[in-house]
Short mmCIF file of C-alpha atoms in Angstrom, two decimals:
data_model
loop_
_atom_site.label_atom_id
_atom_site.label_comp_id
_atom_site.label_asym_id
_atom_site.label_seq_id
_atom_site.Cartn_x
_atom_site.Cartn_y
_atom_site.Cartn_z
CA UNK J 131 149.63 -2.81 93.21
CA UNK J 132 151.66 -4.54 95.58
CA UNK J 133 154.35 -7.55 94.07
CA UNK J 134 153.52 -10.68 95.82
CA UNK J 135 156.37 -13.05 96.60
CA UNK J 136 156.29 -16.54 98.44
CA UNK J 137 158.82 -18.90 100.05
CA UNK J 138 160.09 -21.91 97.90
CA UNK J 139 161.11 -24.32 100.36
CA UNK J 140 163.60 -27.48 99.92
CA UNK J 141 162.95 -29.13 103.17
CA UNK J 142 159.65 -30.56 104.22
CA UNK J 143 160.81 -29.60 108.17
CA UNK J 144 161.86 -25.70 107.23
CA UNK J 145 158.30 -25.39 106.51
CA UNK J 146 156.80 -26.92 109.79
CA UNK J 147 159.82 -24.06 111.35
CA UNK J 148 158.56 -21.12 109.29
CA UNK J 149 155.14 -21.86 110.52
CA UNK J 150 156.46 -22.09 114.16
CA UNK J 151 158.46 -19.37 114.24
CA UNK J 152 155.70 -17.23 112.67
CA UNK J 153 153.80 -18.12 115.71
CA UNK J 154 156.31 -16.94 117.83
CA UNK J 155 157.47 -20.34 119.54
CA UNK J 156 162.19 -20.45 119.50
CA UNK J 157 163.33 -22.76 117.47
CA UNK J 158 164.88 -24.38 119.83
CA UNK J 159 161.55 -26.02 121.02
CA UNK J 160 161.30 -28.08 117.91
CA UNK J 161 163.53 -30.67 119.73
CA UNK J 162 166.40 -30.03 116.90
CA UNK J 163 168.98 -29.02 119.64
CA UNK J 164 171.64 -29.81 117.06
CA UNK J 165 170.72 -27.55 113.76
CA UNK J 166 171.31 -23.84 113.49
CA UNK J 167 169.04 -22.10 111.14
CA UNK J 168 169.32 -18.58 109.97
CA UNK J 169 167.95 -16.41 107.26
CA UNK J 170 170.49 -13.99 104.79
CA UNK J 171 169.57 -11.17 102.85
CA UNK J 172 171.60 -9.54 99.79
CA UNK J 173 170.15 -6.25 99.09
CA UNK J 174 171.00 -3.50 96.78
CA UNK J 175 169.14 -0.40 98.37
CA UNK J 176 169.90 2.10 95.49
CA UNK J 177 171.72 4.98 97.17
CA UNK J 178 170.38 8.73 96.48
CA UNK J 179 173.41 10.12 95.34
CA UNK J 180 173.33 7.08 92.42
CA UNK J 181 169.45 7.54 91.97
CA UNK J 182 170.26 11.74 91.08
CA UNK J 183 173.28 11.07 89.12
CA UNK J 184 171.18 8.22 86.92
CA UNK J 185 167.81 9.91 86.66
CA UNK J 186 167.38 9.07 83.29
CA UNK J 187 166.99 5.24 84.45
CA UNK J 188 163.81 6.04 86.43
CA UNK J 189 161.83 7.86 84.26
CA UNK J 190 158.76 5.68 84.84
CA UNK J 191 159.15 7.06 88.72
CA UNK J 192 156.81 9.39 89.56
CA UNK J 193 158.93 12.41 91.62
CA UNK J 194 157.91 12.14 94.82
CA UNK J 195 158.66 8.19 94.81
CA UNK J 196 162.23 9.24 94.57
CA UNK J 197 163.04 11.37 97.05
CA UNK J 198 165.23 9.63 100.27
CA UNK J 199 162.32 10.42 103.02
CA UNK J 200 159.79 8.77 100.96
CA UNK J 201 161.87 5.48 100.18
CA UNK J 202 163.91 4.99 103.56
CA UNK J 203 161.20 4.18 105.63
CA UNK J 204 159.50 1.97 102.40
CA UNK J 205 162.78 0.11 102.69
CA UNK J 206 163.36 0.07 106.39
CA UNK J 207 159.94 -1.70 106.40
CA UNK J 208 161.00 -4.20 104.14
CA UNK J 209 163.89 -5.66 106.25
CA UNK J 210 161.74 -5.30 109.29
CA UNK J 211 159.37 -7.80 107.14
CA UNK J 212 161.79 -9.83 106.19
CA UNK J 213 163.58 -10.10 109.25
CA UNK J 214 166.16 -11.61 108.20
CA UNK J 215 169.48 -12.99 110.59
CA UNK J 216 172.05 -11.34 108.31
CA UNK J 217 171.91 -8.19 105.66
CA UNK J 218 173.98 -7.88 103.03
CA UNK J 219 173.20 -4.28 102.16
CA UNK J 220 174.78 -2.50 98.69
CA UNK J 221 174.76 1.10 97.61
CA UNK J 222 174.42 2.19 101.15
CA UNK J 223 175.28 6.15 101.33
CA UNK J 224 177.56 6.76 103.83
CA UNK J 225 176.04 9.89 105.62
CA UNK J 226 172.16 8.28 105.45
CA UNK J 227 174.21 5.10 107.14
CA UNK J 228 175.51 7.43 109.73
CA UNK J 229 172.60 9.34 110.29
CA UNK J 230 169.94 6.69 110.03
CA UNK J 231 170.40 3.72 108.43
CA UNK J 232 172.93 2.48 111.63
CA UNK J 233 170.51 3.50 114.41
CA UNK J 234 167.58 2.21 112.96
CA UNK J 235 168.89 -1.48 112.14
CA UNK J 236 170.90 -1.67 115.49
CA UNK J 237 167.45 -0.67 117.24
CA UNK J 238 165.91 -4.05 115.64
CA UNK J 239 168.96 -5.43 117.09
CA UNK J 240 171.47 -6.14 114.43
CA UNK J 241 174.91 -5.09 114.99
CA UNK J 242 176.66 -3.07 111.85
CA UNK J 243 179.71 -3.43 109.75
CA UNK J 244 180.16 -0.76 107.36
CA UNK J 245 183.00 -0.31 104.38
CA UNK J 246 182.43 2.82 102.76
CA UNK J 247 184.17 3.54 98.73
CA UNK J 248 187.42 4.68 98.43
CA UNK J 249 186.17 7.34 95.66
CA UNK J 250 184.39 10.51 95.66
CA UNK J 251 181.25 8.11 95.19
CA UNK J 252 179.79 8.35 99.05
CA UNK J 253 178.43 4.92 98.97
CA UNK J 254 179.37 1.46 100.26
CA UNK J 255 178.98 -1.77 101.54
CA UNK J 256 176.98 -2.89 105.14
CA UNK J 257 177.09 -6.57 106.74
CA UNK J 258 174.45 -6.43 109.64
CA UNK J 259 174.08 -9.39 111.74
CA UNK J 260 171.35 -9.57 115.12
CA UNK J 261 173.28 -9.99 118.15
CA UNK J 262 170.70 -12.70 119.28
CA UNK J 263 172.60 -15.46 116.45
CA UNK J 264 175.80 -14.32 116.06
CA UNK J 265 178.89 -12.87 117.44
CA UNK J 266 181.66 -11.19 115.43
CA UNK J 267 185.23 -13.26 115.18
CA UNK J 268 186.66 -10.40 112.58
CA UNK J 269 185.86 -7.53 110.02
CA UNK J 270 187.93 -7.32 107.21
CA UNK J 271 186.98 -4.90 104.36
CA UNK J 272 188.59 -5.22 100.88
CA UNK J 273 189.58 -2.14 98.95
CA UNK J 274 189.93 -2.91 95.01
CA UNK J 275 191.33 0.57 94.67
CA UNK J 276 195.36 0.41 94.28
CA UNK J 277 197.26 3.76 93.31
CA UNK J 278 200.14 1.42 92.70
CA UNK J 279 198.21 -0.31 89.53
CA UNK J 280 196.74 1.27 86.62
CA UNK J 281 193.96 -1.47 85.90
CA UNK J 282 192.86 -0.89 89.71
CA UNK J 283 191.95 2.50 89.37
CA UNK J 284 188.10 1.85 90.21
CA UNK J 285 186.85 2.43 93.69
CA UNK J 286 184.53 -0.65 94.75
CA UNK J 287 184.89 -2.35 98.01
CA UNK J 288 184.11 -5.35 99.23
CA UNK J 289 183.35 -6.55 103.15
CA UNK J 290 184.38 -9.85 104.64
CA UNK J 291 182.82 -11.38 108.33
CA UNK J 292 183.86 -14.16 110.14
CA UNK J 293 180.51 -15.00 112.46
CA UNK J 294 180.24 -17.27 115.45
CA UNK J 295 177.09 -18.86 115.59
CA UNK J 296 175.98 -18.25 119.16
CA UNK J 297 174.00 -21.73 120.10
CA UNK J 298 173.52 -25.70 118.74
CA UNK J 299 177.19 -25.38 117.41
CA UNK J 300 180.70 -26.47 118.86
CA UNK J 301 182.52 -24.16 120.12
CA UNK J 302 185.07 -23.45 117.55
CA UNK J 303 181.69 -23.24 114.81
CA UNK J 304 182.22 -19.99 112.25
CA UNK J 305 180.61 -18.61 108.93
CA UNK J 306 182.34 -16.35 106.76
CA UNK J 307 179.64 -13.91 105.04
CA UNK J 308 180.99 -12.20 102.63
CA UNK J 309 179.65 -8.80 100.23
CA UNK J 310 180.68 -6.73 97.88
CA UNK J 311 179.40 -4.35 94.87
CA UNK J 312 181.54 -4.98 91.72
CA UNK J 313 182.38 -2.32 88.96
CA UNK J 314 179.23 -1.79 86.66
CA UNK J 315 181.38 -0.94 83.66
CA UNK J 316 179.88 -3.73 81.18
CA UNK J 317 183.19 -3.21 78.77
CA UNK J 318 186.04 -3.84 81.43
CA UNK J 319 185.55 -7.58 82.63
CA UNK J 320 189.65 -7.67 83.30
CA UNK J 321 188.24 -5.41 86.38
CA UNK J 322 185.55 -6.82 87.11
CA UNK J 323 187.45 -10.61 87.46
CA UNK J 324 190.50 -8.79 89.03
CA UNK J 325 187.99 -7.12 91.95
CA UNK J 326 186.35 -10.86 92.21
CA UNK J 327 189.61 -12.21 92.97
CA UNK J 328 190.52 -9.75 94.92
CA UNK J 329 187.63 -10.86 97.51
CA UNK J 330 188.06 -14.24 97.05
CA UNK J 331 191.76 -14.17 98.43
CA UNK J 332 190.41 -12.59 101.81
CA UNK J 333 187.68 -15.30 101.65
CA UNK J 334 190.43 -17.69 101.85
CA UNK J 335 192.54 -15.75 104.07
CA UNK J 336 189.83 -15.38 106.56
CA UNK J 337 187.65 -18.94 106.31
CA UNK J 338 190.36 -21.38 106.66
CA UNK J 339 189.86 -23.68 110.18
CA UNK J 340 192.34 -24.92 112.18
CA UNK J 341 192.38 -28.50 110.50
CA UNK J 342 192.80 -26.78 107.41
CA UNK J 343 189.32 -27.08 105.67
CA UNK J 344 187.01 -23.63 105.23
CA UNK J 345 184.50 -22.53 107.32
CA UNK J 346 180.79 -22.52 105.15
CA UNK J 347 180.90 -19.69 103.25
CA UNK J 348 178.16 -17.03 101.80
CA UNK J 349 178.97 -14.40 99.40
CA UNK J 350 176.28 -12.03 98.49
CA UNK J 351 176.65 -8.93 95.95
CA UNK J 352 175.74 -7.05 93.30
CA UNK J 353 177.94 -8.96 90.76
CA UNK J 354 177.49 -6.29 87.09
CA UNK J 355 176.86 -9.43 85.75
CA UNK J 356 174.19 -11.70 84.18
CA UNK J 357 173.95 -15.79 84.60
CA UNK J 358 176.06 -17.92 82.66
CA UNK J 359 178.42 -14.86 82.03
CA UNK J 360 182.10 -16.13 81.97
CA UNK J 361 182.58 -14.23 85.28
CA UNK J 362 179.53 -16.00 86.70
CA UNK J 363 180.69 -19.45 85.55
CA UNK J 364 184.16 -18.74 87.63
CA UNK J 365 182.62 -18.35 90.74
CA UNK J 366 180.13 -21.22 90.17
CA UNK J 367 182.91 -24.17 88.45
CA UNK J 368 186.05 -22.85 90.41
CA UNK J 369 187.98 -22.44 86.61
CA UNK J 370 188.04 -20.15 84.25
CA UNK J 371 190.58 -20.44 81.28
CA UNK J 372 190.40 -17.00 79.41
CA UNK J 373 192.39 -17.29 76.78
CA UNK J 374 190.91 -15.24 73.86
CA UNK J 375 187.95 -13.65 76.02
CA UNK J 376 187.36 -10.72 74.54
CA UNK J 377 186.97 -7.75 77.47
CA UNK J 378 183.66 -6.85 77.15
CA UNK J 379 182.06 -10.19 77.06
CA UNK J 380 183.36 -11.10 80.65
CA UNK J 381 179.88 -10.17 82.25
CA UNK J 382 177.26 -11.25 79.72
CA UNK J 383 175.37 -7.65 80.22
CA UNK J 384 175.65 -6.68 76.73
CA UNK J 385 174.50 -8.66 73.65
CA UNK J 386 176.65 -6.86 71.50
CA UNK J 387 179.38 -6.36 73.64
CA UNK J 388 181.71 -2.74 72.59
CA UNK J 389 185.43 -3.28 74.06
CA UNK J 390 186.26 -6.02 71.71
CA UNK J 391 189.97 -6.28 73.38
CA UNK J 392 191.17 -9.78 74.48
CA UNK J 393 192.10 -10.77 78.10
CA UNK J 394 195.94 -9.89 78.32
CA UNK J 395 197.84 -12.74 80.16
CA UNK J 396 197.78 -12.72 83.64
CA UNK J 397 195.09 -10.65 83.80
CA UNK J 398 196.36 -8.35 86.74
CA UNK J 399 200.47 -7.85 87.32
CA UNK J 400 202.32 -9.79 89.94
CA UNK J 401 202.74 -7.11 92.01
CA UNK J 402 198.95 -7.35 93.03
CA UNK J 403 200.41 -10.00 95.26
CA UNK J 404 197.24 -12.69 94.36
CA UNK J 405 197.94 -15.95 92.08
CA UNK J 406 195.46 -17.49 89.69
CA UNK J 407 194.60 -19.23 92.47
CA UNK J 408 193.00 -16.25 93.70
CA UNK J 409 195.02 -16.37 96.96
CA UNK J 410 197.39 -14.31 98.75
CA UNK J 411 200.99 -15.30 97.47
CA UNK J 412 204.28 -15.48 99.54
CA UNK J 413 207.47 -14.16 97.96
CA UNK J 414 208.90 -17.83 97.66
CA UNK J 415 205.68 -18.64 95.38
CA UNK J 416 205.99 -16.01 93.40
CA UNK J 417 209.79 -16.76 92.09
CA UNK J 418 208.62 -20.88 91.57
CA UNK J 419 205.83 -19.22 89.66
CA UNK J 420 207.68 -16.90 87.58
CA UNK J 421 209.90 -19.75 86.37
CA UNK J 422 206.84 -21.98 84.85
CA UNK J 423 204.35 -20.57 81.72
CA UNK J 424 202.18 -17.96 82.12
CA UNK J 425 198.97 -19.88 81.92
CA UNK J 426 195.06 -18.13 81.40
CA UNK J 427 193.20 -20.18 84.24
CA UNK J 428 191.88 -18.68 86.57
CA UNK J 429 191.08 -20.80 90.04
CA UNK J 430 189.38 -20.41 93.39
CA UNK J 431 189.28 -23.37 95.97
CA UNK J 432 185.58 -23.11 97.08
CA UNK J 433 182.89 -25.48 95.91
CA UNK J 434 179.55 -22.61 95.64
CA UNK J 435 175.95 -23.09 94.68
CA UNK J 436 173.73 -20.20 94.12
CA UNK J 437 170.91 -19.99 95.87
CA UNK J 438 168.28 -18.86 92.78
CA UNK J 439 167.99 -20.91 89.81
CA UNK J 440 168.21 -18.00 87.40
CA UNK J 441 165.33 -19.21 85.27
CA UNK J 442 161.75 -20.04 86.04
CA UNK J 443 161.45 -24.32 85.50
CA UNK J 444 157.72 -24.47 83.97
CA UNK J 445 158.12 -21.70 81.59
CA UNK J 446 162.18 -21.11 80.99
CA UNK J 447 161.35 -17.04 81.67
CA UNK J 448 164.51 -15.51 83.26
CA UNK J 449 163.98 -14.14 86.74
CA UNK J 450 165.30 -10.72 87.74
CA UNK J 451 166.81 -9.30 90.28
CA UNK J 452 166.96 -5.62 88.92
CA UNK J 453 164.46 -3.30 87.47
CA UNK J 454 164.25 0.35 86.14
CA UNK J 455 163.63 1.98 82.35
CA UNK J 456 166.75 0.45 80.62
CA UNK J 457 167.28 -3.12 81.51
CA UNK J 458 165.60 -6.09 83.54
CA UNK J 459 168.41 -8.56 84.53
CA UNK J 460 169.56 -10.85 87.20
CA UNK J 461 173.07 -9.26 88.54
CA UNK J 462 172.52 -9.82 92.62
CA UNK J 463 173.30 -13.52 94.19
CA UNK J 464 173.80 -15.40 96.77
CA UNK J 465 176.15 -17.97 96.82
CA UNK J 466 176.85 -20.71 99.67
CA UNK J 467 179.29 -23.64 99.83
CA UNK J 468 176.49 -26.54 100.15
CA UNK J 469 177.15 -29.70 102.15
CA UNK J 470 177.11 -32.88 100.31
CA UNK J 471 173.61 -33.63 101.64
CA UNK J 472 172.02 -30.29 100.21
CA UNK J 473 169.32 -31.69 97.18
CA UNK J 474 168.86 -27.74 96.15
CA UNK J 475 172.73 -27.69 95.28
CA UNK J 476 173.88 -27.84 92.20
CA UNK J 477 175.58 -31.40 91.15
CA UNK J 478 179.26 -31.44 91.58
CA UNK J 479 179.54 -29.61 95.16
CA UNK J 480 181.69 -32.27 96.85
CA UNK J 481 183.66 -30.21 98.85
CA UNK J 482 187.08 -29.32 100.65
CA UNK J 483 184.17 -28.41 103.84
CA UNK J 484 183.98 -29.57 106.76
CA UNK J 485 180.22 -29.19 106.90
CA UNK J 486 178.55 -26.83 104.87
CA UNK J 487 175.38 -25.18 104.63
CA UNK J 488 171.51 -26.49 103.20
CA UNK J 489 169.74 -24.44 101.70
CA UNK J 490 165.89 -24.64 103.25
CA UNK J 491 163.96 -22.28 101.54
CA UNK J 492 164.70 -18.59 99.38
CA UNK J 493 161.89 -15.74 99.33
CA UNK J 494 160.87 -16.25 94.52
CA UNK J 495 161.90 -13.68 92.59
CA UNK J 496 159.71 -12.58 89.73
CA UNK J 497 160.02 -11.86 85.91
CA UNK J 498 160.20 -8.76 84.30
CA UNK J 499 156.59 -8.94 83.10
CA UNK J 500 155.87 -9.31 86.87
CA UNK J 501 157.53 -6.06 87.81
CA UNK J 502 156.40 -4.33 85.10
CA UNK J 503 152.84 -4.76 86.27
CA UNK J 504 153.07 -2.70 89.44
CA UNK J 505 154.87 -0.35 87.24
CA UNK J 506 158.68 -1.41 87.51
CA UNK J 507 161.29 -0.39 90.08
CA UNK J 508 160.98 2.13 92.37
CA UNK J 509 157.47 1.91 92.82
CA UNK J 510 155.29 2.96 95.29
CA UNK J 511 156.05 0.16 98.15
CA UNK J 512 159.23 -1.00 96.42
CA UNK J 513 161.71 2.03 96.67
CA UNK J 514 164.53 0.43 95.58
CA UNK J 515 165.49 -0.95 91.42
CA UNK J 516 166.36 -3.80 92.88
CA UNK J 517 164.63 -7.21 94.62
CA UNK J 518 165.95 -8.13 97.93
CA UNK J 519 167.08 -11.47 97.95
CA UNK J 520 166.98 -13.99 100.86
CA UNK J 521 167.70 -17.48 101.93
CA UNK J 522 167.15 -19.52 104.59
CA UNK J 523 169.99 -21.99 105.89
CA UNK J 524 171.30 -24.52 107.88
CA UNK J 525 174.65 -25.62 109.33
CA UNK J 526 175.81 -28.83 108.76
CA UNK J 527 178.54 -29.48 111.05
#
C-alpha cells in the first residue's frame, strides 16, 4: 500500500498556482509580478549508520527494505516528487552525501550546504536550495559541541542560510532558512534548550536588516520533542520561565519522565557567551548583567508560527511526523515568522518584521493508525521513519 497525502491550502489563489504550475506554465504569467512563492521541505532521511546502530526500532522492516541501495533511490524519488524550492535534510551521512546524495540533488539543480557532526556519529545537516529561486548571501553552521563546557558535550549541529530571492523582490530582499537536528536524549532538556538557543543567537546574528528589523525567517528540524512540550512552547510564545522544570520534562517525549532534576539557574554558564535573550552578548552586557538577579526566563525576539497544526480538527487525533516499532510522535517542524496578514498563523504574531511570510498551502500529515496501515515506517515506498514535511510560502514585503 502506498500512504496517500494531499495539499491543505490557505489561499483560494495558491490553488489556481498549484494547478498552473502543474501544467507547466512560470508563475510569473499569473500577472502577480509582485509575490514570490516557494515551497520548503524539512526532512529527516534516517541515516544508515543510525538505522544499524537502532535495529531494534525497525523490527516490523522486512531486511531488504533496509539496506542504503534499496532506500536512496525510494527517497531520492520522493524529493524529485515533491520538488520542493528548499530541503531541509536531517540525518544525512556524510560519505552517502559525498558520494551521492550531493551529485544527485545538484543534478535537479539545487545547490548544497552541508554541516556534518562534530562526533564520531558520521551524520549531519544539508540546506539545498535550486539555483533557479535563490542565491546564497551566507552559510553559517552552528556547532553545539564546546570542549570548554561540560553540559555541551553532545555533538549536534545546526545550519543557518541567508537566501536572496532571485526575482519579484527588491533588491536588498533575504530569507534566513534555518535547520538543525537537536539531541534525542529525552532526560537532558537543559541540552536540548541550551542547543535551541544556541541556533537562535545565529538566527539573530544573521537575519537582522539594515533598518534593524529581521529578515522572514524558517526554521526546520528534527526538534526530540513533542507539541506543547515546554521546549516547544519557547520557540512558539518567545518566553519560557523555568523555574522548577524538572530536566526530563523539557521535551514532552516521555509520560513518565526519568531525570527528575530541576533546571539549575541560568541554564548554561556565562562563558557560553549567549544571554537569556538567546543572543550573542558583548563583554559590556555581560558585567550590567552580572550585577542584576539571576532570573529563569528564557527569551528569543522572533514572532514564529508552525506550519502543522499538531492535531487533526474533526477528530482531535494527533498527527505524526515519525514512525517505527517504539513510538509514533510529532518531533519535525517547520516554523516561519508570519506576516500580520497570514489567516493560517497562529493569533498573536504581530511582529518586529518587516514583511513576513503566508503560509499557502502544507503537503497533511497522517495519524499513526494511517501509517500503521501500510505497515509503519520504513516501508516499501517510504524508506525513511520519518514524513517529509513541506510548505508552500509567500513573501510579504
Amino acid at each position: 500500500g502506498t500512504i496517500k497525502r494531499h495539499w491543505e491550502y490557505f489561499c483560494q489563489q495558491s490553488k489556481t498556482m498549484k494547478i498552473a504550475k502543474n501544467k507547466g506554465s512560470d508563475q510569473s504569467s499569473t500577472g502577480s509580478e509582485a509575490t514570490f512563492d516557494f515551497t520548503v521541505m524539512s526532512y529527516n532521511i534516517l541515516s544508515q549508520n543510525l538505522l544499524e546502530d537502532n535495529s531494534h526500532l525497525y523490527k516490523h522492516c522486512r531486511q531488504r527494505l533496509l539496506f542504503w541501495t534499496y532506500r536512496f533511490p525510494n527517497i531520492l524519488q520522493e524529493i524529485k516528487e515533491l520538488d520542493a524550492d528548499v530541503l531541509c535534510l536531517q540525518e544525512v551521512q556524510e560519505d552517502h552525501y559525498r558520494t551521492e546524495i550531493k551529485s544527485s540533488l545538484e543534478s535537479l539543480g539545487y545547490h548544497c550546504e552541508y554541516k556534518m557532526r562534530t562526533g564520531r556519529k558520521p551524520d549531519g545537516c544539508a540546506i539545498c536550495f535550486k539555483n533557479s529561486k535563490f542565491s546564497l548571501i551566507s552559510s553559517n553552521p552552528v556547532e553545539f559541541f564546546r570542549h570548554d563546557i561540560p553540559l555541551l558535550d553532545r555533538d549536534n549541529v545546526g545550519l543557518v542560510l541567508l537566501l536572496r530571492p532571485r526575482f519579484h523582490c527588491k533588491a536588498n530582499a533575504a530569507i534566513c532558512i534555518a535547520n538543525t537536528h537537536l539531541l534525542y536524549n529525552p532526560r537532558r532538556g537543559d541540552i536540548k534548550l541550551t542547543q535551541l538557543a544556541m541556533l537562535l543567537a545565529e538566527i539573530a546574528s544573521v537575519a537582522p536588516q539594515r533598518d534593524g528589523s529581521f529578515c522572514p525567517i524558517i526554521i526546520c528540524g528534527d526538534f526530540n520533542s513533542v507539541p506543547g512540550s515546554p521546549l516547544y512552547r519557547f520557540i512558539k510564545e518567545g518566553k519560557l520561565n523555568y523555574e522548577g522544570l524538572a530536566i526530563g520534562k523539557v521535551s514532552g517525549q516521555e509520560q513518565f519522565p526519568r531525570g527528575q532534576r530541576i533546571l539549575s539557574i541560568p541554564i548554561w554558564p556565562k562563558k557560553l557567551g549567549i544571554s537569556q535573550n538567546c543572543v550573542y552578548e558583548i563583554k559590556h552586557q555581560q558585567k550590567e548583567e552580572n550585577a542584576g538577579q539571576l532570573s529563569s526566563k528564557l527569551q528569543h525576539h522572533f514572532k514564529l508560527s508552525s506550519v502543522y497544526s499538531h492535531y487533526f480538527p474533526e477528530t482531535g487525533i494527533p498527527e505524526v511526523t515519525t514512525c517505527h516499532s517504539r513510538s509514533a510522535v510529532t518531533v519535525d517542524y517547520i516554523f516561519y515568522s508570519a506576516a500580520n496578514d497570514d489567516t493560517a498563523a497562529q493569533p498573536g504574531a504581530e511582529d518586529s518584521f518587516c514583511g513576513g511570510l503566508k503560509l499557502l498551502g502544507r503537503l497533511a500529515l497522517l495519524t499513526e493508525k494511517d501509517l500503521w496501515t501500510v505497515n509503519g515506517l520504513p516501508n516499501e515506498n517510504n524508506s525513511s521513519d520519518h514524513l517529509p514535511l513541506l510548505a508552500e510560502f509567500r513573501l510579504i514585503e
